[in-house]
CSV table of C-alpha atoms and ligand atoms in Angstrom, one decimal:
chain,number,residue,atom,x,y,z
A,1,MET,CA,-4.6,4.6,-13.9
A,2,ILE,CA,-2.7,2.7,-12.0
A,3,ARG,CA,-0.7,5.5,-10.2
A,4,ASP,CA,-3.9,7.2,-9.2
A,5,ASN,CA,-5.0,3.6,-8.0
A,6,VAL,CA,-1.9,3.5,-6.1
A,7,ILE,CA,-1.9,7.0,-4.7
A,8,LYS,CA,-5.8,6.3,-3.4
A,9,ILE,CA,-4.8,3.0,-1.5
A,10,LEU,CA,-1.7,4.3,-0.2
A,11,ASP,CA,-4.2,7.4,1.1
A,12,GLU,CA,-6.6,5.3,3.1
A,13,LEU,CA,-4.2,2.9,4.5
A,14,PRO,CA,-3.0,3.4,8.2
A,15,ALA,CA,0.3,4.6,8.9
A,16,ASN,CA,1.6,1.2,10.3
A,17,VAL,CA,0.1,-1.1,7.3
A,18,LYS,CA,2.7,-1.5,4.4
A,19,LEU,CA,0.8,-2.5,0.8
A,20,VAL,CA,2.7,-5.0,-1.2
A,21,ALA,CA,1.7,-4.6,-5.3
A,22,ALA,CA,0.8,-8.4,-6.2
A,23,VAL,CA,2.3,-7.9,-9.6
A,24,LYS,CA,2.0,-11.5,-11.3
A,25,THR,CA,1.3,-11.2,-15.2
A,26,ARG,CA,1.7,-7.4,-14.9
A,27,ASN,CA,4.7,-6.1,-17.5
A,28,VAL,CA,7.3,-3.9,-16.5
A,29,ASP,CA,5.5,-0.5,-17.6
A,30,GLU,CA,2.5,-1.4,-15.2
A,31,ILE,CA,4.8,-2.2,-12.3
A,32,LEU,CA,7.1,0.8,-13.1
A,33,GLU,CA,3.9,2.9,-13.0
A,34,ALA,CA,2.9,1.6,-9.7
A,35,ILE,CA,5.9,2.8,-7.9
A,36,SER,CA,6.0,6.3,-9.2
A,37,GLY,CA,2.2,6.2,-7.4
A,38,GLY,CA,4.8,5.3,-3.9
A,39,VAL,CA,4.6,1.3,-4.5
A,40,ASN,CA,7.6,0.2,-2.8
A,41,ILE,CA,7.1,-3.4,-2.2
A,42,ILE,CA,6.9,-5.7,-5.3
A,43,GLY,CA,5.2,-8.8,-4.3
A,44,GLU,CA,5.9,-12.1,-6.9
A,45,ASN,CA,4.8,-15.4,-7.3
A,46,TYR,CA,6.8,-16.9,-9.6
A,47,ILE,CA,10.5,-17.1,-9.7
A,48,GLN,CA,10.9,-16.6,-13.3
A,49,GLU,CA,8.8,-13.5,-13.5
A,50,ALA,CA,10.3,-12.2,-10.7
A,51,GLN,CA,14.1,-12.5,-12.4
A,52,GLU,CA,12.8,-10.8,-15.6
A,53,VAL,CA,11.0,-7.9,-14.1
A,54,TYR,CA,14.3,-7.7,-11.6
A,55,GLU,CA,16.8,-7.2,-14.5
A,56,LYS,CA,14.9,-4.0,-15.1
A,57,ILE,CA,14.0,-2.7,-12.2
A,58,GLY,CA,16.3,-3.6,-8.9
A,59,ASN,CA,16.1,-3.0,-5.8
A,60,LYS,CA,15.2,0.7,-5.8
A,61,VAL,CA,12.1,-1.8,-4.4
A,62,ASN,CA,11.6,-4.3,-2.2
A,63,TRP,CA,11.0,-7.6,-3.0
A,64,HIS,CA,9.2,-10.1,-1.6
A,65,PHE,CA,8.4,-13.5,-2.5
A,66,ILE,CA,4.6,-14.4,-2.0
A,67,GLY,CA,3.9,-17.5,-4.3
A,68,HIS,CA,4.5,-21.2,-3.9
A,69,LEU,CA,8.2,-21.7,-3.5
A,70,GLN,CA,9.8,-25.1,-4.8
A,71,ARG,CA,13.2,-26.1,-3.3
A,72,ASN,CA,14.9,-26.3,-6.5
A,73,LYS,CA,14.1,-22.3,-7.5
A,74,VAL,CA,15.3,-21.3,-3.7
A,75,LYS,CA,18.6,-20.6,-4.8
A,76,PHE,CA,17.3,-18.2,-7.3
A,77,ALA,CA,15.0,-16.9,-5.1
A,78,VAL,CA,17.1,-16.2,-2.5
A,79,LYS,CA,19.0,-13.3,-4.7
A,80,ILE,CA,16.3,-11.3,-5.5
A,81,PHE,CA,13.8,-11.6,-2.1
A,82,ASP,CA,13.8,-9.2,0.5
A,83,MET,CA,11.8,-11.2,2.2
A,84,ILE,CA,10.1,-14.8,1.9
A,85,GLU,CA,6.5,-14.4,3.0
A,86,THR,CA,5.5,-18.3,2.1
A,87,VAL,CA,7.5,-20.9,4.4
A,88,ASP,CA,5.4,-23.7,5.2
A,89,SER,CA,8.1,-26.3,6.3
A,90,LEU,CA,11.0,-27.0,7.4
A,91,ARG,CA,12.5,-28.6,4.2
A,92,LEU,CA,11.7,-25.6,2.5
A,93,ALA,CA,13.3,-23.3,5.8
A,94,GLN,CA,16.4,-25.9,5.4
A,95,GLU,CA,17.0,-24.8,1.7
A,96,ILE,CA,16.8,-21.4,2.4
A,97,ASP,CA,19.1,-21.7,5.2
A,98,LYS,CA,21.7,-23.1,3.2
A,99,GLN,CA,21.3,-20.9,0.0
A,100,CYS,CA,21.6,-17.9,2.0
A,101,GLN,CA,24.5,-19.3,3.7
A,102,LYS,CA,26.2,-19.5,0.9
A,103,ILE,CA,25.8,-15.8,-0.4
A,104,SER,CA,26.2,-14.1,3.3
A,105,LYS,CA,22.8,-13.0,3.9
A,106,VAL,CA,19.9,-13.8,6.5
A,107,MET,CA,16.5,-13.8,5.2
A,108,PRO,CA,13.4,-12.5,6.9
A,109,ILE,CA,10.5,-14.9,6.1
A,110,LEU,CA,7.1,-14.8,7.1
A,111,ILE,CA,5.7,-18.4,8.4
A,112,GLU,CA,2.7,-19.1,5.5
A,113,ILE,CA,-0.5,-20.6,7.9
A,114,ASN,CA,-3.3,-22.5,6.3
A,115,SER,CA,-5.6,-20.8,8.3
A,116,GLY,CA,-9.1,-22.9,6.4
A,117,GLU,CA,-7.2,-26.1,6.8
A,118,GLU,CA,-7.9,-26.7,2.9
A,119,PRO,CA,-6.1,-29.6,2.0
A,120,GLN,CA,-5.1,-28.4,-1.4
A,121,LYS,CA,-3.5,-25.2,0.0
A,122,SER,CA,-0.2,-24.3,0.9
A,123,GLY,CA,0.8,-23.7,4.7
A,124,VAL,CA,1.3,-24.9,8.0
A,125,ILE,CA,-1.9,-25.8,9.5
A,126,PRO,CA,-2.2,-24.1,12.5
A,127,CYS,CA,-2.0,-26.9,15.4
A,128,GLU,CA,1.8,-27.2,14.1
A,129,ALA,CA,2.7,-23.9,13.6
A,130,VAL,CA,4.5,-23.4,17.0
A,131,ALA,CA,6.5,-26.2,16.2
A,132,LEU,CA,7.8,-25.2,12.8
A,133,VAL,CA,8.7,-21.6,13.9
A,134,LYS,CA,10.9,-23.1,17.0
A,135,GLU,CA,12.6,-25.3,14.5
A,136,ILE,CA,13.5,-22.6,11.7
A,137,ALA,CA,14.5,-20.4,14.7
A,138,LYS,CA,17.5,-22.6,15.6
A,139,MET,CA,18.8,-21.6,11.7
A,140,SER,CA,21.2,-19.1,11.7
A,141,ASN,CA,20.3,-17.2,8.1
A,142,ILE,CA,16.8,-17.2,8.7
A,143,LYS,CA,15.2,-14.2,11.0
A,144,VAL,CA,11.2,-15.3,11.5
A,145,MET,CA,9.5,-11.6,11.2
A,146,GLY,CA,6.0,-12.8,11.5
A,147,LEU,CA,2.7,-14.8,9.5
A,148,MET,CA,1.1,-14.6,6.4
A,149,THR,CA,-2.1,-16.3,5.1
A,150,MET,CA,-4.1,-16.5,2.6
A,151,GLY,CA,-7.5,-17.9,3.6
A,152,PRO,CA,-10.4,-19.4,1.7
A,153,MET,CA,-11.4,-17.5,-0.4
A,154,PHE,CA,-15.4,-16.3,-0.5
A,155,GLY,CA,-17.6,-14.1,-2.6
A,156,ASN,CA,-18.3,-12.2,0.7
A,157,PRO,CA,-14.8,-10.8,2.4
A,158,GLU,CA,-16.7,-10.7,5.6
A,159,ASP,CA,-16.5,-14.5,5.5
A,160,SER,CA,-12.3,-14.3,5.6
A,161,ARG,CA,-12.4,-12.4,9.0
A,162,PRO,CA,-12.6,-15.7,11.6
A,163,TYR,CA,-9.6,-16.8,9.3
A,164,PHE,CA,-7.8,-13.5,10.0
A,165,ARG,CA,-8.8,-13.4,13.5
A,166,LYS,CA,-7.4,-16.8,14.0
A,167,THR,CA,-3.8,-16.1,12.5
A,168,LYS,CA,-3.8,-13.1,14.6
A,169,GLN,CA,-4.2,-15.4,17.2
A,170,ILE,CA,-1.4,-17.4,16.8
A,171,TYR,CA,0.6,-14.3,16.0
A,172,GLU,CA,-0.2,-13.3,19.3
A,173,ASN,CA,0.5,-16.8,20.9
A,174,ILE,CA,4.0,-17.1,18.9
A,175,LYS,CA,4.8,-13.8,20.2
A,176,SER,CA,4.1,-14.5,23.8
A,177,LEU,CA,6.8,-17.5,23.6
A,178,ASN,CA,9.6,-15.1,23.1
A,179,ILE,CA,11.2,-17.4,21.3
A,180,PRO,CA,15.2,-16.6,20.5
A,181,ASN,CA,15.7,-15.5,17.0
A,182,VAL,CA,11.9,-15.1,16.2
A,183,GLN,CA,10.3,-11.8,16.1
A,184,MET,CA,6.6,-11.4,15.6
A,185,LYS,CA,6.6,-7.9,13.5
A,186,TYR,CA,4.8,-8.4,10.6
A,187,LEU,CA,1.2,-9.8,10.2
A,188,SER,CA,0.6,-10.0,6.0
A,189,MET,CA,-3.0,-10.8,5.4
A,190,GLY,CA,-5.7,-9.8,3.1
A,191,MET,CA,-6.2,-9.2,-0.6
A,192,THR,CA,-8.3,-6.5,-3.0
A,193,HIS,CA,-11.4,-7.9,-1.6
A,194,SER,CA,-10.4,-8.7,1.9
A,195,TYR,CA,-8.1,-6.2,2.9
A,196,LYS,CA,-9.8,-3.6,5.1
A,197,ILE,CA,-11.3,-6.6,7.1
A,198,ALA,CA,-7.6,-8.3,7.6
A,199,ILE,CA,-6.4,-4.5,8.6
A,200,GLU,CA,-9.6,-5.0,11.1
A,201,GLN,CA,-8.4,-8.3,12.4
A,202,GLY,CA,-4.7,-6.8,12.6
A,203,ALA,CA,-2.9,-7.0,9.6
A,204,ASN,CA,0.2,-4.7,8.7
A,205,ILE,CA,1.1,-6.2,5.6
A,206,VAL,CA,-2.1,-6.6,2.7
A,207,ARG,CA,-1.3,-7.5,-0.6
A,208,ILE,CA,-2.8,-6.1,-3.6
A,209,GLY,CA,-2.7,-6.5,-7.1
A,210,THR,CA,-6.4,-6.2,-8.7
A,211,LYS,CA,-7.1,-3.3,-7.2
A,212,ILE,CA,-3.8,-1.5,-8.6
A,213,PHE,CA,-3.8,-3.1,-11.8
A,214,GLY,CA,-7.3,-4.4,-12.9
A,215,LYS,CA,-8.7,-7.5,-13.6
A,216,ARG,CA,-6.0,-10.1,-14.4
A,217,ILE,CA,-6.7,-11.7,-17.8
B,301,PLP,C1,-2.6,-12.4,-6.4
B,301,PLP,C2,-2.3,-12.5,-5.1
B,301,PLP,C3,-2.5,-11.5,-4.4
B,301,PLP,C4,-3.6,-10.4,-4.7
B,301,PLP,O1,-4.4,-10.7,-5.0
B,301,PLP,P1,-5.9,-10.1,-5.5
B,301,PLP,O2,-7.2,-10.0,-5.3
B,301,PLP,O3,-5.5,-9.5,-7.3
B,301,PLP,O4,-5.6,-8.3,-5.2
B,301,PLP,C5,-2.3,-11.4,-3.2
B,301,PLP,N1,-1.3,-12.4,-2.5
B,301,PLP,C6,-1.1,-13.6,-3.0
B,301,PLP,C7,-0.2,-14.6,-2.5
B,301,PLP,C8,-1.3,-13.6,-4.4
B,301,PLP,O5,-0.9,-14.4,-5.4
Protein backbone atom coordinates (compact mmCIF):
# COMPACT_ATOMS: atom_id res chain seq x y z
CA MET A 1 0.00 0.00 0.00
CA ILE A 2 2.55 2.57 1.16
CA ARG A 3 4.86 1.65 -1.69
CA ASP A 4 2.06 1.93 -4.24
CA ASN A 5 0.99 5.28 -2.82
CA VAL A 6 4.50 6.65 -3.25
CA ILE A 7 4.83 5.31 -6.79
CA LYS A 8 1.53 6.91 -7.76
CA ILE A 9 2.40 10.28 -6.21
CA LEU A 10 5.87 10.35 -7.80
CA ASP A 11 4.37 9.40 -11.14
CA GLU A 12 2.01 12.38 -11.00
CA LEU A 13 4.41 15.01 -9.68
CA PRO A 14 5.94 17.38 -12.21
CA ALA A 15 9.62 16.58 -12.81
CA ASN A 16 10.88 19.70 -11.02
CA VAL A 17 8.95 18.99 -7.80
CA LYS A 18 10.62 17.09 -4.94
CA LEU A 19 8.66 14.88 -2.58
CA VAL A 20 9.39 15.01 1.13
CA ALA A 21 7.75 12.12 2.98
CA ALA A 22 6.47 13.55 6.28
CA VAL A 23 7.09 10.60 8.59
CA LYS A 24 6.06 11.81 12.05
CA THR A 25 4.65 8.92 14.15
CA ARG A 26 5.48 6.31 11.45
CA ASN A 27 7.66 3.32 12.25
CA VAL A 28 10.84 2.20 10.55
CA ASP A 29 9.13 -0.51 8.49
CA GLU A 30 6.61 1.97 7.11
CA ILE A 31 9.38 4.41 6.27
CA LEU A 32 11.45 1.69 4.57
CA GLU A 33 8.44 0.75 2.48
CA ALA A 34 8.08 4.36 1.36
CA ILE A 35 11.77 4.40 0.46
CA SER A 36 11.30 1.24 -1.60
CA GLY A 37 8.66 3.12 -3.58
CA GLY A 38 11.13 5.87 -4.44
CA VAL A 39 11.08 8.32 -1.51
CA ASN A 40 14.51 9.88 -1.15
CA ILE A 41 13.78 12.72 1.25
CA ILE A 42 12.49 12.09 4.77
CA GLY A 43 10.81 14.97 6.61
CA GLU A 44 10.96 14.76 10.41
CA ASN A 45 9.26 17.00 12.97
CA TYR A 46 10.88 15.67 16.12
CA ILE A 47 14.56 15.29 16.95
CA GLN A 48 14.25 12.24 19.17
CA GLU A 49 12.13 10.40 16.62
CA ALA A 50 14.61 11.36 13.91
CA GLN A 51 17.53 10.01 15.93
CA GLU A 52 15.81 6.67 16.38
CA VAL A 53 14.93 6.32 12.71
CA TYR A 54 18.31 7.64 11.56
CA GLU A 55 20.08 4.91 13.53
CA LYS A 56 18.30 2.31 11.43
CA ILE A 57 18.12 4.02 8.04
CA GLY A 58 21.14 6.32 7.97
CA ASN A 59 22.01 8.66 5.18
CA LYS A 60 20.95 6.62 2.18
CA VAL A 61 18.13 9.18 2.03
CA ASN A 62 18.17 12.93 2.57
CA TRP A 63 16.80 14.33 5.82
CA HIS A 64 14.78 17.53 6.08
CA PHE A 65 13.74 18.97 9.39
CA ILE A 66 10.17 20.28 9.06
CA GLY A 67 9.05 20.76 12.68
CA HIS A 68 9.50 23.49 15.22
CA LEU A 69 13.17 23.45 16.21
CA GLN A 70 14.10 24.32 19.78
CA ARG A 71 17.50 25.88 20.21
CA ASN A 72 18.63 23.28 22.74
CA LYS A 73 18.06 20.57 20.10
CA VAL A 74 20.06 22.24 17.35
CA LYS A 75 23.29 20.45 18.23
CA PHE A 76 21.58 17.13 17.51
CA ALA A 77 19.73 18.39 14.46
CA VAL A 78 22.81 19.59 12.61
CA LYS A 79 24.32 16.10 12.71
CA ILE A 80 21.38 14.39 11.05
CA PHE A 81 19.73 16.86 8.74
CA ASP A 82 20.68 17.88 5.22
CA MET A 83 18.26 20.79 5.31
CA ILE A 84 16.33 22.66 7.99
CA GLU A 85 13.11 23.96 6.44
CA THR A 86 11.78 25.85 9.43
CA VAL A 87 14.14 28.68 10.38
CA ASP A 88 12.10 31.65 11.55
CA SER A 89 14.29 33.71 13.86
CA LEU A 90 17.75 35.18 14.10
CA ARG A 91 18.41 33.43 17.42
CA LEU A 92 17.66 30.03 15.94
CA ALA A 93 19.84 30.77 12.93
CA GLN A 94 22.70 31.89 15.19
CA GLU A 95 22.56 28.60 17.07
CA ILE A 96 22.53 26.59 13.82
CA ASP A 97 25.48 28.61 12.55
CA LYS A 98 27.40 28.03 15.79
CA GLN A 99 26.75 24.29 15.95
CA CYS A 100 27.55 23.83 12.26
CA GLN A 101 30.82 25.66 12.69
CA LYS A 102 31.84 23.07 15.28
CA ILE A 103 31.34 20.22 12.82
CA SER A 104 32.54 22.11 9.72
CA LYS A 105 29.18 21.94 7.98
CA VAL A 106 27.29 24.50 5.94
CA MET A 107 23.58 23.92 6.57
CA PRO A 108 21.12 24.61 3.76
CA ILE A 109 18.01 26.17 5.28
CA LEU A 110 14.62 27.46 4.25
CA ILE A 111 12.99 30.41 5.96
CA GLU A 112 9.56 29.51 7.33
CA ILE A 113 6.96 32.14 6.48
CA ASN A 114 3.86 32.55 8.68
CA SER A 115 1.86 33.33 5.57
CA GLY A 116 -1.45 33.49 7.43
CA GLU A 117 0.05 35.78 10.10
CA GLU A 118 -1.46 33.51 12.73
CA PRO A 119 -0.23 34.47 16.22
CA GLN A 120 0.06 30.90 17.50
CA LYS A 121 1.99 29.61 14.49
CA SER A 122 5.70 29.38 13.75
CA GLY A 123 7.28 31.33 10.97
CA VAL A 124 8.39 34.87 10.32
CA ILE A 125 5.62 37.25 9.30
CA PRO A 126 5.82 38.34 5.66
CA CYS A 127 6.86 41.95 6.28
CA GLU A 128 9.88 40.82 8.34
CA ALA A 129 11.12 38.14 5.94
CA VAL A 130 13.57 40.24 3.92
CA ALA A 131 15.26 41.70 6.99
CA LEU A 132 15.67 38.22 8.49
CA VAL A 133 17.13 36.78 5.29
CA LYS A 134 19.64 39.66 5.05
CA GLU A 135 20.88 38.99 8.59
CA ILE A 136 21.12 35.22 8.17
CA ALA A 137 22.91 35.69 4.85
CA LYS A 138 25.93 37.01 6.78
CA MET A 139 26.42 33.68 8.58
CA SER A 140 29.13 31.53 7.07
CA ASN A 141 27.83 28.12 8.15
CA ILE A 142 24.31 28.63 6.83
CA LYS A 143 23.10 28.85 3.27
CA VAL A 144 19.60 30.25 2.68
CA MET A 145 18.10 28.23 -0.18
CA GLY A 146 14.45 29.25 -0.21
CA LEU A 147 11.19 29.49 1.71
CA MET A 148 8.72 27.16 3.39
CA THR A 149 5.17 27.76 4.56
CA MET A 150 2.34 25.80 6.15
CA GLY A 151 -0.46 28.30 5.75
CA PRO A 152 -3.72 28.18 7.68
CA MET A 153 -5.61 24.87 7.65
CA PHE A 154 -8.87 24.79 5.75
CA GLY A 155 -11.42 22.13 4.92
CA ASN A 156 -11.33 23.36 1.34
CA PRO A 157 -7.77 23.29 -0.02
CA GLU A 158 -8.63 26.02 -2.51
CA ASP A 159 -8.72 28.42 0.45
CA SER A 160 -4.96 27.86 0.88
CA ARG A 161 -4.17 29.34 -2.51
CA PRO A 162 -3.82 33.02 -1.43
CA TYR A 163 -1.25 32.05 1.22
CA PHE A 164 0.79 30.03 -1.25
CA ARG A 165 0.58 32.90 -3.72
CA LYS A 166 1.76 35.37 -1.10
CA THR A 167 4.71 33.16 -0.15
CA LYS A 168 5.69 32.83 -3.81
CA GLN A 169 5.65 36.64 -4.11
CA ILE A 170 8.01 36.95 -1.13
CA TYR A 171 10.22 34.30 -2.75
CA GLU A 172 10.37 36.20 -6.05
CA ASN A 173 11.00 39.47 -4.26
CA ILE A 174 13.93 38.04 -2.28
CA LYS A 175 15.29 36.44 -5.45
CA SER A 176 15.22 39.81 -7.23
CA LEU A 177 17.31 41.39 -4.43
CA ASN A 178 20.32 39.17 -5.29
CA ILE A 179 21.49 39.03 -1.69
CA PRO A 180 24.99 37.51 -1.44
CA ASN A 181 25.01 33.95 -0.02
CA VAL A 182 21.25 33.63 -0.63
CA GLN A 183 19.85 31.41 -3.33
CA MET A 184 16.08 31.25 -3.87
CA LYS A 185 15.95 27.73 -5.25
CA TYR A 186 13.37 25.87 -3.15
CA LEU A 187 9.80 26.75 -2.29
CA SER A 188 8.34 24.16 0.12
CA MET A 189 4.54 24.37 0.27
CA GLY A 190 1.65 21.94 0.31
CA MET A 191 0.61 18.83 2.22
CA THR A 192 -1.75 15.96 1.46
CA HIS A 193 -4.82 18.13 0.96
CA SER A 194 -3.18 21.13 -0.62
CA TYR A 195 -0.11 20.07 -2.57
CA LYS A 196 -1.70 20.25 -6.01
CA ILE A 197 -2.71 23.84 -5.42
CA ALA A 198 0.71 24.60 -3.95
CA ILE A 199 2.37 23.28 -7.10
CA GLU A 200 0.13 25.50 -9.23
CA GLN A 201 1.36 28.42 -7.14
CA GLY A 202 5.02 27.54 -7.64
CA ALA A 203 5.99 25.00 -4.97
CA ASN A 204 8.91 22.75 -5.92
CA ILE A 205 9.01 20.83 -2.63
CA VAL A 206 5.82 19.21 -1.29
CA ARG A 207 5.62 17.54 2.15
CA ILE A 208 3.23 14.62 2.18
CA GLY A 209 2.36 12.27 5.05
CA THR A 210 -1.24 11.06 5.08
CA LYS A 211 -1.48 10.33 1.36
CA ILE A 212 1.57 8.05 1.64
CA PHE A 213 1.05 6.37 5.00
CA GLY A 214 -2.67 6.76 5.71
CA LYS A 215 -4.28 8.63 8.59
CA ARG A 216 -2.22 9.28 11.70
CA ILE A 217 -3.85 7.73 14.76
C1 LIG B 1 2.68 16.44 9.12
C2 LIG B 1 3.25 17.48 8.23
C3 LIG B 1 3.08 17.44 6.84
C4 LIG B 1 2.27 16.36 6.13
O1 LIG B 1 0.92 16.46 6.46
P1 LIG B 1 -0.16 15.48 5.78
O2 LIG B 1 -1.42 16.26 5.85
O3 LIG B 1 -0.19 14.25 6.60
O4 LIG B 1 0.28 15.25 4.38
C5 LIG B 1 3.68 18.44 6.09
N1 LIG B 1 4.39 19.42 6.64
C6 LIG B 1 4.58 19.51 7.97
C7 LIG B 1 5.39 20.60 8.52
C8 LIG B 1 4.01 18.55 8.79
O5 LIG B 1 4.20 18.64 10.13
